[in-house]
Structures are given as C-alpha cells and as structure tokens.
Amino acid sequence: MIFVYDGSIEGFFTTVFEAYKTGVEPVAIHSSQKDFQTSMLYETVPVKTDFVNAERVVTAIKRISYNALDNIYTAFRHCDADKDLAIFRFIKLLFCKKSAALNMLAHPDMVIFNNLVHSVQKEIHLMKGFVRFRQTDFGVYYAPISPDHDILDALASHFIQRYKGMAFCIHDVARQKMLAYDGVICKIVPASEVEITLSEEELALQSAWQDYYESVNIKERKNLKLQRQFLPRRYRKFMPEFNSDLVFRKNKT
C-alpha cells in the first residue's frame, strides 16, 4: 500500500497513525506536493491530516525519547524522496524496541535514519556560515540561498540572535519562500520572485570584499580540492567573493 499525505509534518504523523491503525506496512509514503510514480501492484491511499491523531503519535514518541522526536523533525527536512518511509521505519523500530532502539546504531533502519539527520544538521551548520546578506536601497538586508534541504526555519533563531533588531530576509529561491524578520516579528512567507536594488554602500563593500579576497589569495598555494572540500561549489552561487557581478538587481527563481 502506498500512502499519500499533504506534505506537512502533521500529515506524516497522521500517516503513521493510519498505518498502525490498519496494520498495513506501507511500501512507500509520498507527499502530494511532489511528483511521484504510482504503482499497478499497490493500492494508493490518500491520508487526510488529522491533528488529534498526529498528536497521539507525537505523544507516544515523546514517552520514549524527546531527542528521537527532535531527530524526526530534523530528518523530515531532508530532500530525499524516500525520507518518509525511512522515518516511518525508524518510528516502527522505536515503538518496537523502545529506548533500546536508539543504541542499535548498526541496524539498517537506524543507519539510514541517522544519515538523514546528519545530512540535514551538517547543512544547517554550513549555511550559518555561508549566508551572505546584501544591504538593499530600502535598508533591509537580503540573502538568497538554495540549500539542498528544507532548512529555512531552522536558521531563524541563529540569525535573529546574531542580528538583533535588524530587519532581514533570507530567501530560499528553490522552494520559493522567504524568512522575513522586521526586527520584532519573524515569519515565513511565499516568495516566488523578488526584485531588489542594492544600496551604494553595499556595492562599495562588495567591491572592497572582492579586492580583499583576491589580495589574501596566494596563487602559488592555491588548493582547489581543499577549497571545494570546505566550501562546496553548490553554495557559492550567492557569495559575492565568487560572484563578480556587482549589479545584483534581480533575482528570479
């Protein structure tokens, strides 16, 4: 049986509840918000999100381990299309073995689940250092990003603490949504297309930053392999030190 839910975390927990309620082991779990392939061999069952049933699953997980629940929320951010089934199998192992499951690190379901968690945690850590804000001509700082995983809200507390009272926006251009903070309130809003104009100060600072980056670069000791190891190419798209186009006026997804 293939379960299809609405893509929300509550919808996923409802799917877990329905699987246990019906006693059916799912062969796949998919979000209706993403493309997926149906199968002629298995029935596709849509699951309607039920917040009460979702909370019952959350409560059951909490009784075993709060840390496991945190890791489930983290793994749920992963971009892998099969992550839902991997998380379901982890929850199944957790319900079966209780807290002992957390020490079964060599179990195949634990290995897959922990890999999801570590991948997301690694990207959250990297993005805290790779986000580059640009000052716009209306005073708000704007930073486009394109992470592999859905980690936008996980960056909020870090940057709010770091830039207290400063209005900024972090735009996930791939998922077409934006973390907007006005110095007091922080929210995530849809943002398919954003048009900005950089301030004169920002253009001058970007020029100075690029000059500094070039001046400290010792060409004879350039090690591109090591550089790619610490700073993968996929994160450089929105970094001024790698982007020579200072006229950053329009960003379209």
PDB file of N, CA, C and O in Angstrom, residues 186-233:
ATOM      1  N   CYS A 186       9.077  37.451  13.219  1.00  0.00           N
ATOM      2  CA  CYS A 186       9.699  36.623  12.186  1.00  0.00           C
ATOM      3  C   CYS A 186       8.648  35.666  11.634  1.00  0.00           C
ATOM      4  O   CYS A 186       7.917  35.026  12.395  1.00  0.00           O
ATOM      5  N   LYS A 187       8.555  35.584  10.323  1.00  0.00           N
ATOM      6  CA  LYS A 187       7.608  34.657   9.712  1.00  0.00           C
ATOM      7  C   LYS A 187       8.146  34.176   8.373  1.00  0.00           C
ATOM      8  O   LYS A 187       9.009  34.822   7.764  1.00  0.00           O
ATOM      9  N   ILE A 188       7.608  33.050   7.925  1.00  0.00           N
ATOM     10  CA  ILE A 188       7.962  32.520   6.613  1.00  0.00           C
ATOM     11  C   ILE A 188       6.807  32.788   5.656  1.00  0.00           C
ATOM     12  O   ILE A 188       5.658  32.460   5.964  1.00  0.00           O
ATOM     13  N   VAL A 189       7.126  33.420   4.516  1.00  0.00           N
ATOM     14  CA  VAL A 189       6.095  33.820   3.566  1.00  0.00           C
ATOM     15  C   VAL A 189       6.453  33.282   2.184  1.00  0.00           C
ATOM     16  O   VAL A 189       7.627  33.059   1.870  1.00  0.00           O
ATOM     17  N   PRO A 190       5.458  33.056   1.315  1.00  0.00           N
ATOM     18  CA  PRO A 190       5.749  32.643  -0.058  1.00  0.00           C
ATOM     19  C   PRO A 190       6.489  33.748  -0.798  1.00  0.00           C
ATOM     20  O   PRO A 190       6.220  34.935  -0.604  1.00  0.00           O
ATOM     21  N   ALA A 191       7.446  33.374  -1.631  1.00  0.00           N
ATOM     22  CA  ALA A 191       8.224  34.378  -2.373  1.00  0.00           C
ATOM     23  C   ALA A 191       8.774  33.721  -3.634  1.00  0.00           C
ATOM     24  O   ALA A 191       9.882  33.192  -3.648  1.00  0.00           O
ATOM     25  N   SER A 192       7.976  33.723  -4.672  1.00  0.00           N
ATOM     26  CA  SER A 192       8.410  33.090  -5.917  1.00  0.00           C
ATOM     27  C   SER A 192       9.400  33.962  -6.669  1.00  0.00           C
ATOM     28  O   SER A 192      10.296  33.474  -7.346  1.00  0.00           O
ATOM     29  N   GLU A 193       9.230  35.264  -6.553  1.00  0.00           N
ATOM     30  CA  GLU A 193      10.108  36.165  -7.303  1.00  0.00           C
ATOM     31  C   GLU A 193      10.358  37.428  -6.483  1.00  0.00           C
ATOM     32  O   GLU A 193       9.422  37.998  -5.911  1.00  0.00           O
ATOM     33  N   VAL A 194      11.598  37.844  -6.415  1.00  0.00           N
ATOM     34  CA  VAL A 194      11.953  39.023  -5.631  1.00  0.00           C
ATOM     35  C   VAL A 194      12.815  39.943  -6.478  1.00  0.00           C
ATOM     36  O   VAL A 194      13.758  39.497  -7.129  1.00  0.00           O
ATOM     37  N   GLU A 195      12.471  41.218  -6.479  1.00  0.00           N
ATOM     38  CA  GLU A 195      13.275  42.186  -7.209  1.00  0.00           C
ATOM     39  C   GLU A 195      13.842  43.191  -6.209  1.00  0.00           C
ATOM     40  O   GLU A 195      13.079  43.809  -5.459  1.00  0.00           O
ATOM     41  N   ILE A 196      15.149  43.312  -6.166  1.00  0.00           N
ATOM     42  CA  ILE A 196      15.774  44.208  -5.210  1.00  0.00           C
ATOM     43  C   ILE A 196      16.788  45.102  -5.922  1.00  0.00           C
ATOM     44  O   ILE A 196      17.243  44.805  -7.025  1.00  0.00           O
ATOM     45  N   THR A 197      17.112  46.202  -5.277  1.00  0.00           N
ATOM     46  CA  THR A 197      18.180  47.088  -5.735  1.00  0.00           C
ATOM     47  C   THR A 197      19.143  47.283  -4.582  1.00  0.00           C
ATOM     48  O   THR A 197      18.719  47.628  -3.474  1.00  0.00           O
ATOM     49  N   LEU A 198      20.409  47.028  -4.833  1.00  0.00           N
ATOM     50  CA  LEU A 198      21.398  47.155  -3.772  1.00  0.00           C
ATOM     51  C   LEU A 198      21.720  48.619  -3.501  1.00  0.00           C
ATOM     52  O   LEU A 198      21.663  49.464  -4.391  1.00  0.00           O
ATOM     53  N   SER A 199      22.068  48.918  -2.259  1.00  0.00           N
ATOM     54  CA  SER A 199      22.464  50.276  -1.899  1.00  0.00           C
ATOM     55  C   SER A 199      23.865  50.562  -2.443  1.00  0.00           C
ATOM     56  O   SER A 199      24.635  49.649  -2.761  1.00  0.00           O
ATOM     57  N   GLU A 200      24.205  51.842  -2.529  1.00  0.00           N
ATOM     58  CA  GLU A 200      25.540  52.233  -2.995  1.00  0.00           C
ATOM     59  C   GLU A 200      26.611  51.727  -2.026  1.00  0.00           C
ATOM     60  O   GLU A 200      27.698  51.323  -2.439  1.00  0.00           O
ATOM     61  N   GLU A 201      26.284  51.744  -0.739  1.00  0.00           N
ATOM     62  CA  GLU A 201      27.221  51.228   0.273  1.00  0.00           C
ATOM     63  C   GLU A 201      27.508  49.752   0.042  1.00  0.00           C
ATOM     64  O   GLU A 201      28.649  49.305   0.160  1.00  0.00           O
ATOM     65  N   GLU A 202      26.464  49.006  -0.278  1.00  0.00           N
ATOM     66  CA  GLU A 202      26.627  47.574  -0.486  1.00  0.00           C
ATOM     67  C   GLU A 202      27.533  47.301  -1.687  1.00  0.00           C
ATOM     68  O   GLU A 202      28.407  46.429  -1.649  1.00  0.00           O
ATOM     69  N   LEU A 203      27.320  48.044  -2.770  1.00  0.00           N
ATOM     70  CA  LEU A 203      28.155  47.860  -3.957  1.00  0.00           C
ATOM     71  C   LEU A 203      29.618  48.157  -3.646  1.00  0.00           C
ATOM     72  O   LEU A 203      30.522  47.441  -4.095  1.00  0.00           O
ATOM     73  N   ALA A 204      29.851  49.211  -2.858  1.00  0.00           N
ATOM     74  CA  ALA A 204      31.223  49.566  -2.488  1.00  0.00           C
ATOM     75  C   ALA A 204      31.848  48.487  -1.598  1.00  0.00           C
ATOM     76  O   ALA A 204      33.011  48.108  -1.769  1.00  0.00           O
ATOM     77  N   LEU A 205      31.031  47.985  -0.656  1.00  0.00           N
ATOM     78  CA  LEU A 205      31.532  46.937   0.246  1.00  0.00           C
ATOM     79  C   LEU A 205      31.821  45.639  -0.505  1.00  0.00           C
ATOM     80  O   LEU A 205      32.817  44.968  -0.224  1.00  0.00           O
ATOM     81  N   GLN A 206      30.966  45.306  -1.452  1.00  0.00           N
ATOM     82  CA  GLN A 206      31.205  44.080  -2.223  1.00  0.00           C
ATOM     83  C   GLN A 206      32.496  44.201  -3.032  1.00  0.00           C
ATOM     84  O   GLN A 206      33.267  43.249  -3.156  1.00  0.00           O
ATOM     85  N   SER A 207      32.719  45.397  -3.600  1.00  0.00           N
ATOM     86  CA  SER A 207      33.949  45.632  -4.363  1.00  0.00           C
ATOM     87  C   SER A 207      35.177  45.481  -3.454  1.00  0.00           C
ATOM     88  O   SER A 207      36.170  44.838  -3.810  1.00  0.00           O
ATOM     89  N   ALA A 208      35.085  46.093  -2.251  1.00  0.00           N
ATOM     90  CA  ALA A 208      36.194  46.012  -1.296  1.00  0.00           C
ATOM     91  C   ALA A 208      36.421  44.584  -0.830  1.00  0.00           C
ATOM     92  O   ALA A 208      37.565  44.137  -0.675  1.00  0.00           O
ATOM     93  N   TRP A 209      35.317  43.858  -0.613  1.00  0.00           N
ATOM     94  CA  TRP A 209      35.411  42.468  -0.155  1.00  0.00           C
ATOM     95  C   TRP A 209      36.083  41.592  -1.208  1.00  0.00           C
ATOM     96  O   TRP A 209      36.924  40.745  -0.897  1.00  0.00           O
ATOM     97  N   GLN A 210      35.741  41.825  -2.477  1.00  0.00           N
ATOM     98  CA  GLN A 210      36.356  41.049  -3.547  1.00  0.00           C
ATOM     99  C   GLN A 210      37.847  41.386  -3.679  1.00  0.00           C
ATOM    100  O   GLN A 210      38.673  40.497  -3.921  1.00  0.00           O
ATOM    101  N   ASP A 211      38.180  42.654  -3.505  1.00  0.00           N
ATOM    102  CA  ASP A 211      39.598  43.043  -3.549  1.00  0.00           C
ATOM    103  C   ASP A 211      40.374  42.371  -2.425  1.00  0.00           C
ATOM    104  O   ASP A 211      41.499  41.888  -2.621  1.00  0.00           O
ATOM    105  N   TYR A 212      39.754  42.352  -1.218  1.00  0.00           N
ATOM    106  CA  TYR A 212      40.406  41.709  -0.078  1.00  0.00           C
ATOM    107  C   TYR A 212      40.581  40.216  -0.335  1.00  0.00           C
ATOM    108  O   TYR A 212      41.644  39.639  -0.085  1.00  0.00           O
ATOM    109  N   TYR A 213      39.531  39.593  -0.876  1.00  0.00           N
ATOM    110  CA  TYR A 213      39.571  38.146  -1.140  1.00  0.00           C
ATOM    111  C   TYR A 213      40.683  37.810  -2.121  1.00  0.00           C
ATOM    112  O   TYR A 213      41.413  36.822  -1.955  1.00  0.00           O
ATOM    113  N   GLU A 214      40.836  38.662  -3.137  1.00  0.00           N
ATOM    114  CA  GLU A 214      41.881  38.428  -4.128  1.00  0.00           C
ATOM    115  C   GLU A 214      43.268  38.684  -3.546  1.00  0.00           C
ATOM    116  O   GLU A 214      44.235  37.982  -3.851  1.00  0.00           O
ATOM    117  N   SER A 215      43.376  39.712  -2.686  1.00  0.00           N
ATOM    118  CA  SER A 215      44.683  40.091  -2.154  1.00  0.00           C
ATOM    119  C   SER A 215      45.248  39.052  -1.182  1.00  0.00           C
ATOM    120  O   SER A 215      46.469  38.894  -1.083  1.00  0.00           O
ATOM    121  N   VAL A 216      44.380  38.378  -0.418  1.00  0.00           N
ATOM    122  CA  VAL A 216      44.866  37.378   0.551  1.00  0.00           C
ATOM    123  C   VAL A 216      45.045  36.012  -0.096  1.00  0.00           C
ATOM    124  O   VAL A 216      45.547  35.077   0.540  1.00  0.00           O
ATOM    125  N   ASN A 217      44.636  35.897  -1.337  1.00  0.00           N
ATOM    126  CA  ASN A 217      44.743  34.628  -2.046  1.00  0.00           C
ATOM    127  C   ASN A 217      46.167  34.465  -2.603  1.00  0.00           C
ATOM    128  O   ASN A 217      46.598  35.220  -3.464  1.00  0.00           O
ATOM    129  N   ILE A 218      46.900  33.490  -2.095  1.00  0.00           N
ATOM    130  CA  ILE A 218      48.264  33.232  -2.571  1.00  0.00           C
ATOM    131  C   ILE A 218      48.180  32.224  -3.716  1.00  0.00           C
ATOM    132  O   ILE A 218      47.909  31.030  -3.492  1.00  0.00           O
ATOM    133  N   LYS A 219      48.363  32.707  -4.933  1.00  0.00           N
ATOM    134  CA  LYS A 219      48.132  31.867  -6.106  1.00  0.00           C
ATOM    135  C   LYS A 219      49.020  30.634  -6.118  1.00  0.00           C
ATOM    136  O   LYS A 219      48.627  29.567  -6.575  1.00  0.00           O
ATOM    137  N   GLU A 220      50.272  30.792  -5.630  1.00  0.00           N
ATOM    138  CA  GLU A 220      51.214  29.664  -5.634  1.00  0.00           C
ATOM    139  C   GLU A 220      50.779  28.543  -4.684  1.00  0.00           C
ATOM    140  O   GLU A 220      51.239  27.413  -4.813  1.00  0.00           O
ATOM    141  N   ARG A 221      49.926  28.897  -3.718  1.00  0.00           N
ATOM    142  CA  ARG A 221      49.483  27.888  -2.737  1.00  0.00           C
ATOM    143  C   ARG A 221      48.001  27.531  -2.914  1.00  0.00           C
ATOM    144  O   ARG A 221      47.386  26.982  -2.019  1.00  0.00           O
ATOM    145  N   LYS A 222      47.472  27.861  -4.065  1.00  0.00           N
ATOM    146  CA  LYS A 222      46.057  27.589  -4.315  1.00  0.00           C
ATOM    147  C   LYS A 222      45.807  26.079  -4.292  1.00  0.00           C
ATOM    148  O   LYS A 222      46.502  25.311  -4.942  1.00  0.00           O
ATOM    149  N   ASN A 223      44.807  25.674  -3.527  1.00  0.00           N
ATOM    150  CA  ASN A 223      44.454  24.264  -3.397  1.00  0.00           C
ATOM    151  C   ASN A 223      42.934  24.134  -3.615  1.00  0.00           C
ATOM    152  O   ASN A 223      42.134  24.192  -2.677  1.00  0.00           O
ATOM    153  N   LEU A 224      42.569  23.988  -4.880  1.00  0.00           N
ATOM    154  CA  LEU A 224      41.148  23.987  -5.222  1.00  0.00           C
ATOM    155  C   LEU A 224      40.412  22.785  -4.641  1.00  0.00           C
ATOM    156  O   LEU A 224      39.239  22.874  -4.287  1.00  0.00           O
ATOM    157  N   LYS A 225      41.120  21.661  -4.546  1.00  0.00           N
ATOM    158  CA  LYS A 225      40.494  20.460  -3.992  1.00  0.00           C
ATOM    159  C   LYS A 225      40.104  20.677  -2.534  1.00  0.00           C
ATOM    160  O   LYS A 225      38.996  20.342  -2.106  1.00  0.00           O
ATOM    161  N   LEU A 226      41.019  21.261  -1.763  1.00  0.00           N
ATOM    162  CA  LEU A 226      40.736  21.545  -0.357  1.00  0.00           C
ATOM    163  C   LEU A 226      39.638  22.602  -0.230  1.00  0.00           C
ATOM    164  O   LEU A 226      38.769  22.526   0.641  1.00  0.00           O
ATOM    165  N   GLN A 227      39.663  23.590  -1.140  1.00  0.00           N
ATOM    166  CA  GLN A 227      38.648  24.639  -1.114  1.00  0.00           C
ATOM    167  C   GLN A 227      37.247  24.058  -1.355  1.00  0.00           C
ATOM    168  O   GLN A 227      36.283  24.419  -0.685  1.00  0.00           O
ATOM    169  N   ARG A 228      37.144  23.145  -2.322  1.00  0.00           N
ATOM    170  CA  ARG A 228      35.851  22.513  -2.604  1.00  0.00           C
ATOM    171  C   ARG A 228      35.391  21.649  -1.432  1.00  0.00           C
ATOM    172  O   ARG A 228      34.203  21.487  -1.197  1.00  0.00           O
ATOM    173  N   GLN A 229      36.351  21.105  -0.682  1.00  0.00           N
ATOM    174  CA  GLN A 229      36.010  20.264   0.472  1.00  0.00           C
ATOM    175  C   GLN A 229      35.362  21.093   1.576  1.00  0.00           C
ATOM    176  O   GLN A 229      34.375  20.688   2.184  1.00  0.00           O
ATOM    177  N   PHE A 230      35.910  22.279   1.822  1.00  0.00           N
ATOM    178  CA  PHE A 230      35.371  23.134   2.876  1.00  0.00           C
ATOM    179  C   PHE A 230      34.216  24.004   2.386  1.00  0.00           C
ATOM    180  O   PHE A 230      33.371  24.419   3.180  1.00  0.00           O
ATOM    181  N   LEU A 231      34.215  24.323   1.100  1.00  0.00           N
ATOM    182  CA  LEU A 231      33.174  25.190   0.551  1.00  0.00           C
ATOM    183  C   LEU A 231      32.692  24.611  -0.775  1.00  0.00           C
ATOM    184  O   LEU A 231      33.178  24.992  -1.849  1.00  0.00           O
ATOM    185  N   PRO A 232      31.740  23.672  -0.717  1.00  0.00           N
ATOM    186  CA  PRO A 232      31.242  23.045  -1.952  1.00  0.00           C
ATOM    187  C   PRO A 232      30.731  24.087  -2.950  1.00  0.00           C
ATOM    188  O   PRO A 232      30.174  25.115  -2.564  1.00  0.00           O
ATOM    189  N   ARG A 233      30.899  23.757  -4.225  1.00  0.00           N
ATOM    190  CA  ARG A 233      30.523  24.690  -5.292  1.00  0.00           C
ATOM    191  C   ARG A 233      29.054  25.100  -5.223  1.00  0.00           C
ATOM    192  O   ARG A 233      28.710  26.228  -5.564  1.00  0.00           O
TER     193      ARG A 233
END
